[in-house]
């Protein structure tokens, strides 16, 4: 079976280390998995006045999630929590009432930071948010990646063999997790 994965990268910047991590994970995925990247930058701040006639960018995000077999969050940590752009996207995905796209959607959560904490606090907050929305999240292994210069090369290859093997193990668990929920 083929699996489409909605990928939400919580950083909007071009040189994002989390975007690099997403691209590196994409290379480790088996051939039956396709990454479909969400575009978070042009989604306006959530406004409940607009939830029944939502902006096209928010509707496109919801359609992407709805059509995917699973979702992958690749998140930076901003001030010890989830970046605002990511929380905004999650909020649109829950609305309007009765149209929560996260419910029963299997998710994976990973993140990269220059610090040794590796986005652990942001990921814990993200787990709380997604649990409330009914999204079953893969628990372990957890990927708190400390990004170092050259760890991911320009072609999105992981240059450290141990890190590559660890992330490959995570990919295998994640794909099996998504498969469990596929109908
Ligand atoms: C950060 N950074 C950061 N890092 C961290 O480990 N814990 C934190 O709480 C924060 N807080 C934080 C707030 C804001 C507003 C910025 C801009 C940055 C540093 C962050 O990990 C670093 O900038 C990463 O490179 C961000 O990921 P991307 O954008 O490269 O994917």
XYZ file of N, CA, C and O and ligand atoms in Angstrom:
763
model
N 0.838 -1.208 0.000
C 0.000 0.000 0.000
C 0.874 1.261 0.000
O 1.934 1.263 0.624
N 0.368 2.285 -0.675
C 1.106 3.553 -0.700
C 0.568 4.478 0.383
O -0.633 4.498 0.644
N 1.465 5.234 0.979
C 1.073 6.147 2.055
C 1.504 7.577 1.713
O 2.672 7.817 1.399
N 0.538 8.493 1.801
C 0.851 9.921 1.698
C 0.975 10.487 3.107
O 0.108 10.243 3.959
N 2.026 11.248 3.316
C 2.277 11.843 4.630
C 2.240 13.373 4.507
O 2.992 13.950 3.705
N 1.357 14.000 5.278
C 1.342 15.467 5.360
C 2.471 15.890 6.294
O 2.503 15.476 7.455
N 3.388 16.681 5.776
C 4.565 17.084 6.559
C 4.422 18.560 6.951
O 4.263 19.428 6.088
N 4.457 18.817 8.241
C 4.357 20.189 8.752
C 5.685 20.549 9.409
O 6.034 20.010 10.476
N 6.408 21.435 8.753
C 7.685 21.906 9.302
C 7.392 23.218 10.031
O 6.858 24.162 9.434
N 7.738 23.270 11.297
C 7.347 24.404 12.125
C 8.166 25.661 11.946
O 7.888 26.663 12.604
N 9.149 25.637 11.068
C 9.956 26.821 10.792
C 9.625 27.329 9.398
O 9.492 26.547 8.463
N 9.538 28.665 9.273
C 9.231 29.255 7.973
C 10.486 29.676 7.222
O 10.397 30.080 6.069
N 11.626 29.593 7.869
C 12.815 30.166 7.211
C 13.449 29.192 6.220
O 13.412 27.963 6.428
N 14.006 29.786 5.155
C 14.537 28.966 4.055
C 15.629 28.018 4.524
O 15.704 26.880 4.075
N 16.504 28.510 5.394
C 17.651 27.698 5.815
C 17.355 26.808 7.014
O 18.292 26.326 7.662
N 16.098 26.565 7.293
C 15.690 25.841 8.495
C 16.372 24.487 8.663
O 16.378 23.654 7.746
N 16.909 24.275 9.856
C 17.491 22.955 10.141
C 16.386 21.905 10.264
O 16.622 20.717 10.028
N 15.193 22.337 10.610
C 14.087 21.376 10.685
C 13.601 20.990 9.301
O 13.214 19.839 9.081
N 13.650 21.926 8.365
C 13.350 21.559 6.974
C 14.409 20.582 6.459
O 14.097 19.601 5.772
N 15.663 20.825 6.829
C 16.722 19.879 6.433
C 16.466 18.490 7.008
O 16.643 17.475 6.325
N 16.027 18.456 8.262
C 15.726 17.159 8.882
C 14.562 16.476 8.145
O 14.607 15.264 7.891
N 13.542 17.256 7.807
C 12.403 16.679 7.074
C 12.872 16.071 5.753
O 12.480 14.946 5.390
N 13.715 16.806 5.048
C 14.188 16.316 3.744
C 15.071 15.072 3.909
O 15.069 14.161 3.073
N 15.842 15.057 4.996
C 16.689 13.883 5.258
C 15.826 12.662 5.587
O 16.100 11.544 5.111
N 14.772 12.873 6.375
C 13.868 11.753 6.698
C 13.159 11.262 5.436
O 12.954 10.056 5.254
N 12.815 12.206 4.579
C 12.156 11.833 3.310
C 13.031 10.870 2.518
O 12.546 9.903 1.937
N 14.333 11.118 2.540
C 15.261 10.234 1.807
C 15.351 8.850 2.435
O 15.734 7.886 1.759
N 15.051 8.756 3.726
C 15.130 7.460 4.410
C 13.828 6.662 4.295
O 13.786 5.488 4.703
N 12.795 7.306 3.763
C 11.489 6.631 3.691
C 11.502 5.558 2.600
O 12.182 5.694 1.584
N 10.703 4.497 2.793
C 10.590 3.494 1.739
C 9.860 4.074 0.521
O 9.228 5.125 0.604
N 9.934 3.353 -0.608
C 9.390 3.864 -1.869
C 7.876 4.064 -1.852
O 7.348 4.821 -2.668
N 7.179 3.379 -0.949
C 5.715 3.498 -0.943
C 5.212 4.689 -0.111
O 4.010 4.841 0.085
N 6.148 5.523 0.361
C 5.762 6.687 1.160
C 6.085 7.973 0.382
O 7.186 8.133 -0.128
N 5.074 8.863 0.306
C 5.268 10.156 -0.357
C 5.050 11.278 0.643
O 4.029 11.295 1.339
N 6.019 12.190 0.718
C 5.888 13.364 1.572
C 5.153 14.460 0.818
O 5.512 14.801 -0.312
N 4.148 15.053 1.473
C 3.432 16.198 0.909
C 3.567 17.341 1.908
O 2.983 17.295 2.990
N 4.359 18.333 1.531
C 4.705 19.408 2.472
C 3.573 20.445 2.565
O 3.119 20.970 1.542
N 3.162 20.722 3.788
C 2.182 21.778 4.018
C 2.868 23.129 3.883
O 4.037 23.284 4.231
N 2.124 24.100 3.386
C 2.639 25.464 3.278
C 2.022 26.292 4.405
O 0.855 26.654 4.349
N 2.817 26.542 5.438
C 2.272 27.212 6.628
C 2.416 28.731 6.569
O 1.691 29.455 7.256
N 3.328 29.209 5.722
C 3.707 30.629 5.778
C 2.560 31.549 5.398
O 2.481 32.672 5.903
N 1.688 31.106 4.514
C 0.640 32.012 4.033
C -0.717 31.751 4.682
O -1.743 32.211 4.193
N -0.721 31.010 5.789
C -1.987 30.772 6.493
C -2.182 31.882 7.526
O -1.355 32.050 8.420
N -3.279 32.668 7.389
C -3.482 33.762 8.361
C -3.679 33.228 9.771
O -3.999 32.048 9.956
N -3.523 34.120 10.737
C -3.805 33.739 12.115
C -5.252 33.274 12.235
O -6.155 33.858 11.618
N -5.444 32.228 13.014
C -6.787 31.679 13.161
C -7.744 32.749 13.675
O -7.445 33.457 14.632
N -8.890 32.838 12.996
C -9.953 33.751 13.430
C -11.260 32.982 13.310
O -11.638 32.577 12.205
N -11.911 32.793 14.420
C -13.120 31.956 14.396
C -14.219 32.559 13.526
O -15.086 31.839 13.033
N -14.159 33.865 13.308
C -15.151 34.486 12.414
C -15.061 33.902 10.999
O -16.041 33.959 10.244
N -13.910 33.369 10.666
C -13.694 32.891 9.287
C -13.744 31.377 9.163
O -13.478 30.840 8.087
N -14.082 30.669 10.245
C -13.920 29.217 10.173
C -14.923 28.531 9.240
O -14.661 27.439 8.760
N -16.060 29.162 8.978
C -17.025 28.557 8.056
C -16.819 29.020 6.619
O -17.511 28.563 5.705
N -15.933 29.935 6.441
C -15.603 30.434 5.095
C -14.115 30.737 5.110
O -13.686 31.864 4.979
N -13.339 29.677 5.302
C -11.939 29.892 5.657
C -11.072 30.296 4.473
O -11.425 30.027 3.321
N -9.949 30.963 4.760
C -9.008 31.343 3.709
C -8.557 30.101 2.924
O -8.457 29.004 3.494
N -8.289 30.292 1.631
C -7.928 29.153 0.764
C -6.717 28.412 1.308
O -6.643 27.175 1.225
N -5.776 29.130 1.895
C -4.562 28.477 2.395
C -4.878 27.538 3.560
O -4.282 26.466 3.689
N -5.826 27.939 4.402
C -6.218 27.087 5.525
C -7.026 25.891 5.016
O -6.846 24.764 5.500
N -7.889 26.134 4.051
C -8.671 25.034 3.475
C -7.737 24.028 2.802
O -7.957 22.805 2.887
N -6.706 24.530 2.146
C -5.748 23.632 1.476
C -5.016 22.777 2.506
O -4.776 21.576 2.287
N -4.681 23.368 3.627
C -4.032 22.600 4.694
C -4.961 21.493 5.186
O -4.553 20.338 5.327
N -6.213 21.838 5.424
C -7.160 20.830 5.911
C -7.329 19.701 4.899
O -7.417 18.526 5.277
N -7.378 20.057 3.620
C -7.526 19.028 2.582
C -6.292 18.126 2.543
O -6.401 16.904 2.356
N -5.132 18.738 2.743
C -3.888 17.950 2.747
C -3.900 16.930 3.883
O -3.574 15.749 3.684
N -4.290 17.388 5.067
C -4.324 16.482 6.224
C -5.385 15.395 6.002
O -5.133 14.202 6.235
N -6.554 15.822 5.540
C -7.657 14.872 5.357
C -7.280 13.771 4.364
O -7.661 12.610 4.527
N -6.515 14.136 3.340
C -6.175 13.177 2.286
C -4.950 12.331 2.596
O -4.611 11.426 1.829
N -4.281 12.632 3.694
C -3.041 11.915 4.027
C -3.320 10.742 4.955
O -4.262 10.787 5.745
N -2.471 9.731 4.861
C -2.601 8.582 5.761
C -2.030 8.888 7.144
O -2.371 8.225 8.123
N -1.134 9.850 7.197
C -0.527 10.228 8.464
C 0.068 11.614 8.341
O 0.114 12.202 7.250
N 0.489 12.155 9.474
C 1.129 13.469 9.472
C 2.458 13.379 10.220
O 2.618 12.559 11.133
N 3.375 14.223 9.789
C 4.690 14.294 10.424
C 4.960 15.739 10.816
O 4.907 16.635 9.956
N 5.230 15.957 12.088
C 5.598 17.280 12.586
C 7.103 17.324 12.778
O 7.665 16.491 13.504
N 7.713 18.293 12.137
C 9.151 18.499 12.300
C 9.299 19.904 12.869
O 9.144 20.900 12.165
N 9.533 19.950 14.164
C 9.359 21.253 14.826
C 10.609 21.804 15.487
O 11.335 21.075 16.172
N 10.856 23.086 15.285
C 11.812 23.780 16.155
C 11.171 23.995 17.522
O 9.970 23.743 17.701
N 11.973 24.467 18.449
C 11.455 24.906 19.748
C 11.605 26.419 19.809
O 12.718 26.928 19.647
N 10.491 27.110 19.993
C 10.523 28.567 20.139
C 10.124 28.928 21.559
O 8.983 28.703 21.972
N 11.086 29.453 22.288
C 10.816 29.876 23.677
C 10.144 28.768 24.472
O 9.110 28.948 25.108
N 10.772 27.599 24.367
C 10.382 26.411 25.145
C 9.018 25.843 24.762
O 8.412 25.112 25.529
N 8.559 26.159 23.536
C 7.271 25.605 23.125
C 7.207 25.478 21.603
O 8.220 25.614 20.898
N 5.999 25.225 21.128
C 5.736 25.006 19.711
C 5.735 26.354 18.979
O 5.143 27.313 19.484
N 6.360 26.478 17.826
C 6.311 27.744 17.088
C 4.867 28.145 16.767
O 4.011 27.291 16.522
N 4.635 29.445 16.750
C 3.272 29.955 16.536
C 2.690 29.480 15.207
O 1.491 29.168 15.122
N 3.499 29.407 14.171
C 2.979 29.001 12.854
C 2.423 27.583 12.891
O 1.427 27.262 12.231
N 3.073 26.757 13.674
C 2.633 25.357 13.770
C 1.336 25.263 14.579
O 0.394 24.565 14.184
N 1.276 25.975 15.689
C 0.059 25.964 16.502
C -1.112 26.517 15.703
O -2.243 26.004 15.778
N -0.841 27.566 14.929
C -1.883 28.160 14.085
C -2.429 27.129 13.096
O -3.642 26.989 12.915
N -1.541 26.381 12.470
C -1.959 25.352 11.498
C -2.779 24.263 12.201
O -3.799 23.801 11.665
N -2.339 23.877 13.372
C -3.092 22.844 14.114
C -4.499 23.369 14.423
O -5.487 22.651 14.252
N -4.589 24.621 14.857
C -5.895 25.179 15.222
C -6.850 25.195 14.027
O -8.010 24.784 14.145
N -6.385 25.632 12.869
C -7.240 25.602 11.669
C -7.692 24.164 11.390
O -8.837 23.926 11.000
N -6.795 23.229 11.599
C -7.120 21.825 11.313
C -8.227 21.259 12.185
O -8.857 20.266 11.826
N -8.462 21.903 13.327
C -9.493 21.386 14.248
C -10.886 21.935 13.952
O -11.854 21.499 14.569
N -10.974 22.927 13.100
C -12.229 23.671 12.960
C -12.810 23.565 11.550
O -12.096 23.229 10.614
N -14.093 23.877 11.291
C -15.093 24.192 12.299
C -15.477 22.954 13.107
O -15.025 21.846 12.817
N -16.271 23.157 14.120
C -16.694 22.070 14.995
C -17.199 20.892 14.157
O -17.959 21.068 13.209
N -16.711 19.699 14.492
C -17.137 18.505 13.761
C -16.248 18.183 12.570
O -16.404 17.145 11.940
N -15.322 19.075 12.244
C -14.430 18.839 11.098
C -12.962 18.893 11.543
O -12.144 19.587 10.949
N -12.700 18.172 12.624
C -11.336 18.110 13.164
C -10.517 17.088 12.377
O -10.726 15.886 12.502
N -9.608 17.581 11.565
C -8.818 16.687 10.697
C -7.784 15.867 11.446
O -7.206 14.935 10.885
N -7.524 16.195 12.685
C -6.488 15.451 13.436
C -7.021 14.180 14.070
O -6.241 13.299 14.426
N -8.333 14.100 14.212
C -8.906 12.956 14.914
C -8.560 11.644 14.196
O -8.839 11.500 12.998
N -7.942 10.731 14.934
C -7.532 9.413 14.400
C -6.440 9.478 13.340
O -6.222 8.496 12.631
N -5.788 10.613 13.205
C -4.690 10.716 12.222
C -3.390 10.321 12.919
O -2.958 10.993 13.865
N -2.747 9.262 12.482
C -1.485 8.893 13.137
C -0.390 9.929 12.841
O -0.210 10.328 11.685
N 0.295 10.352 13.894
C 1.307 11.394 13.720
C 2.662 10.957 14.268
O 2.752 10.121 15.179
N 3.682 11.544 13.685
C 5.040 11.433 14.193
C 5.525 12.825 14.559
O 5.105 13.813 13.943
N 6.361 12.888 15.571
C 6.871 14.177 16.053
C 8.386 14.081 16.175
O 8.898 13.194 16.878
N 9.086 14.972 15.504
C 10.550 15.028 15.609
C 10.948 16.500 15.611
O 10.129 17.374 15.308
N 12.195 16.776 15.933
C 12.641 18.154 15.882
C 14.139 18.266 16.042
O 14.791 17.353 16.554
N 14.645 19.409 15.582
C 16.087 19.662 15.653
C 16.341 21.055 16.217
O 15.597 21.995 15.939
N 17.408 21.146 16.985
C 17.822 22.412 17.586
C 19.345 22.416 17.653
O 19.960 21.346 17.737
N 19.955 23.598 17.627
C 21.416 23.619 17.834
C 21.775 23.193 19.262
O 22.902 22.805 19.518
N 20.839 23.275 20.177
C 21.140 22.950 21.576
C 20.912 21.467 21.848
O 20.180 20.786 21.131
N 21.498 21.015 22.950
C 21.403 19.593 23.296
C 19.984 19.196 23.674
O 19.627 18.018 23.605
N 19.160 20.177 24.045
C 17.776 19.859 24.428
C 16.987 19.328 23.239
O 15.999 18.603 23.420
N 17.397 19.704 22.034
C 16.851 19.089 20.814
C 15.351 19.195 20.647
O 14.718 18.297 20.095
N 14.743 20.266 21.130
C 13.297 20.556 21.005
C 12.419 19.671 21.907
O 11.216 19.537 21.677
N 13.011 19.089 22.942
C 12.250 18.169 23.793
C 11.025 18.840 24.418
O 9.950 18.234 24.496
N 11.174 20.087 24.849
C 10.045 20.755 25.509
C 8.944 21.092 24.509
O 7.753 20.918 24.799
N 9.346 21.551 23.340
C 8.340 21.834 22.306
C 7.590 20.558 21.933
O 6.366 20.567 21.759
N 8.308 19.470 21.829
C 7.661 18.211 21.451
C 6.680 17.741 22.520
O 5.624 17.193 22.206
N 7.021 17.961 23.795
C 6.090 17.571 24.853
C 4.814 18.398 24.769
O 3.709 17.863 24.927
N 4.956 19.697 24.521
C 3.758 20.532 24.361
C 2.941 20.059 23.165
O 1.716 19.998 23.223
N 3.626 19.739 22.097
C 2.932 19.280 20.881
C 2.157 17.991 21.152
O 1.021 17.813 20.692
N 2.751 17.109 21.924
C 2.054 15.856 22.265
C 0.761 16.142 23.043
O -0.263 15.501 22.807
N 0.835 17.100 23.969
C -0.372 17.462 24.723
C -1.466 17.983 23.794
O -2.636 17.618 23.916
N -1.079 18.865 22.895
C -2.049 19.478 21.978
C -2.701 18.401 21.112
O -3.932 18.333 20.986
N -1.880 17.545 20.554
C -2.407 16.541 19.616
C -3.232 15.480 20.328
O -4.195 14.949 19.761
N -2.880 15.172 21.573
C -3.679 14.202 22.342
C -5.101 14.737 22.515
O -6.079 13.989 22.394
N -5.208 16.033 22.764
C -6.533 16.628 22.965
C -7.349 16.598 21.687
O -8.581 16.663 21.727
N -6.664 16.504 20.554
C -7.370 16.510 19.264
C -7.542 15.113 18.694
O -7.969 14.944 17.545
N -7.197 14.099 19.468
C -7.463 12.721 19.050
C -6.472 12.147 18.064
O -6.757 11.127 17.420
N -5.305 12.773 17.945
C -4.290 12.267 17.016
C -3.356 11.300 17.742
O -2.640 11.712 18.657
N -3.348 10.022 17.376
C -2.434 9.087 18.024
C -0.992 9.328 17.572
O -0.672 9.241 16.380
N -0.139 9.626 18.535
C 1.257 9.962 18.220
C 2.176 8.801 18.584
O 2.047 8.219 19.670
N 3.076 8.478 17.663
C 4.120 7.488 17.952
C 4.895 7.964 19.193
O 5.270 9.137 19.279
N 5.122 7.055 20.121
C 5.782 7.462 21.373
C 7.305 7.396 21.257
O 7.992 8.415 21.343
N 7.818 6.191 21.102
C 9.274 6.031 21.045
C 9.679 5.320 19.758
O 8.858 4.585 19.193
N 10.911 5.504 19.320
C 11.943 6.364 19.896
C 11.610 7.844 19.704
O 10.892 8.189 18.766
N 12.122 8.671 20.573
C 11.945 10.110 20.428
C 13.153 10.668 19.684
O 14.278 10.234 19.901
N 12.875 11.635 18.816
C 13.958 12.231 18.023
C 14.157 13.668 18.477
O 13.429 14.578 18.072
N 15.139 13.855 19.367
C 15.541 15.194 19.824
C 16.920 15.447 19.208
O 17.938 15.182 19.855
N 16.909 15.909 17.997
C 18.179 15.978 17.265
C 18.936 17.265 17.577
O 18.414 18.361 17.376
N 20.160 17.104 18.043
C 21.041 18.275 18.163
C 21.767 18.442 16.838
O 22.597 17.602 16.466
N 21.427 19.512 16.146
C 22.009 19.715 14.816
C 23.412 20.295 14.937
O 23.625 21.284 15.639
N 24.338 19.644 14.245
C 25.718 20.137 14.214
C 26.101 20.396 12.764
O 25.529 19.774 11.849
N 27.044 21.281 12.595
C 27.519 21.641 11.251
C 27.869 20.386 10.458
O 28.630 19.538 10.938
N 27.291 20.233 9.284
C 27.655 19.118 8.406
C 26.929 17.815 8.693
O 27.132 16.833 7.974
N 26.091 17.773 9.711
C 25.396 16.521 10.034
C 24.481 16.091 8.888
O 24.340 14.892 8.600
N 23.866 17.087 8.240
C 23.060 16.807 7.041
C 23.694 17.590 5.892
O 23.867 18.808 5.984
N 24.046 16.885 4.830
C 24.762 17.561 3.738
C 23.779 18.239 2.772
O 22.552 18.186 2.963
N 24.300 18.851 1.747
C 23.481 19.653 0.828
C 22.475 18.805 0.060
O 21.474 19.323 -0.445
N 22.723 17.516 -0.030
C 21.775 16.599 -0.703
C 20.867 15.907 0.327
O 20.168 14.949 0.005
N 20.909 16.388 1.549
C 20.060 15.870 2.644
C 20.409 14.439 3.044
O 19.546 13.691 3.508
N 21.653 14.099 2.867
C 22.159 12.840 3.411
C 22.640 13.083 4.839
O 23.208 14.140 5.140
N 22.434 12.086 5.701
C 22.928 12.181 7.080
C 24.343 11.614 7.091
O 24.567 10.464 6.686
N 25.285 12.428 7.532
C 26.688 12.075 7.356
C 27.244 11.221 8.500
O 28.296 10.617 8.351
N 26.540 11.215 9.625
C 27.003 10.410 10.759
C 26.283 9.063 10.744
O 25.042 9.014 10.779
N 27.040 7.976 10.704
C 26.443 6.638 10.524
C 25.514 6.272 11.671
O 24.433 5.685 11.448
N 25.903 6.604 12.908
C 25.062 6.266 14.061
C 23.734 7.033 14.026
O 22.665 6.476 14.296
N 23.832 8.320 13.698
C 22.614 9.137 13.620
C 21.720 8.637 12.496
O 20.492 8.536 12.649
N 22.333 8.278 11.377
C 21.556 7.770 10.246
C 20.830 6.474 10.635
O 19.640 6.295 10.341
N 21.515 5.586 11.306
C 20.908 4.312 11.717
C 19.777 4.557 12.716
O 18.717 3.919 12.652
N 20.006 5.502 13.628
C 18.963 5.839 14.606
C 17.726 6.383 13.904
O 16.588 5.963 14.193
N 17.936 7.312 12.975
C 16.798 7.909 12.275
C 16.115 6.898 11.354
O 14.893 6.923 11.200
N 16.884 5.995 10.780
C 16.272 4.934 9.956
C 15.370 4.056 10.831
O 14.267 3.666 10.413
N 15.814 3.778 12.034
C 14.998 3.003 12.967
C 13.697 3.730 13.296
O 12.623 3.120 13.366
N 13.818 5.053 13.480
C 12.612 5.841 13.743
C 11.668 5.793 12.529
O 10.451 5.593 12.690
N 12.219 5.951 11.338
C 11.412 5.912 10.105
C 10.657 4.584 10.011
O 9.453 4.551 9.718
N 11.322 3.505 10.285
C 10.688 2.182 10.177
C 9.525 2.068 11.171
O 8.462 1.549 10.829
N 9.748 2.547 12.385
C 8.677 2.511 13.393
C 7.511 3.410 12.975
O 6.334 3.082 13.168
N 7.837 4.568 12.441
C 6.799 5.524 12.049
C 5.941 4.976 10.907
O 4.709 5.055 10.951
N 6.575 4.403 9.915
C 5.811 3.856 8.774
C 4.912 2.709 9.262
O 3.750 2.604 8.857
N 5.419 1.880 10.160
C 4.597 0.793 10.720
C 3.425 1.366 11.521
O 2.318 0.813 11.497
N 3.677 2.484 12.205
C 2.623 3.150 12.980
C 1.519 3.657 12.053
O 0.326 3.425 12.296
N 1.903 4.310 10.981
C 0.917 4.814 10.005
C 0.136 3.644 9.402
O -1.092 3.702 9.260
N 0.844 2.574 9.096
C 0.198 1.406 8.460
C -0.881 0.807 9.356
O -1.904 0.318 8.875
N -0.665 0.870 10.672
C -1.649 0.312 11.607
C -3.009 0.973 11.481
O -4.032 0.370 11.778
N -2.994 2.231 11.108
C -4.243 2.999 11.064
C -4.828 3.075 9.658
O -5.902 3.620 9.469
N -4.097 2.567 8.675
C -4.540 2.703 7.277
C -5.687 1.747 6.998
O -5.710 0.629 7.498
N -6.643 2.254 6.211
C -7.786 1.397 5.868
C -7.774 1.121 4.368
O -7.229 1.859 3.603
C 14.833 29.850 19.369
N 15.711 28.807 19.616
C 15.470 27.935 20.658
N 16.162 26.749 20.774
C 15.879 25.892 21.762
O 16.495 24.829 21.841
N 14.920 26.193 22.698
C 14.201 27.349 22.651
O 13.330 27.562 23.468
C 14.474 28.262 21.603
N 13.763 29.416 21.477
C 13.861 30.160 20.331
C 12.963 31.214 20.096
C 13.002 31.891 18.898
C 11.980 32.984 18.625
C 13.976 31.587 17.935
C 14.014 32.338 16.627
C 14.875 30.592 18.174
C 16.813 28.535 18.692
C 16.363 27.580 17.630
O 16.523 26.254 18.090
C 17.188 27.774 16.358
O 16.985 29.097 15.880
C 16.832 26.779 15.292
O 17.713 26.936 14.200
C 15.404 26.977 14.843
O 15.041 25.979 13.923
P 14.988 26.260 12.354
O 14.278 27.562 12.129
O 16.434 26.320 11.878
O 14.273 25.069 11.814
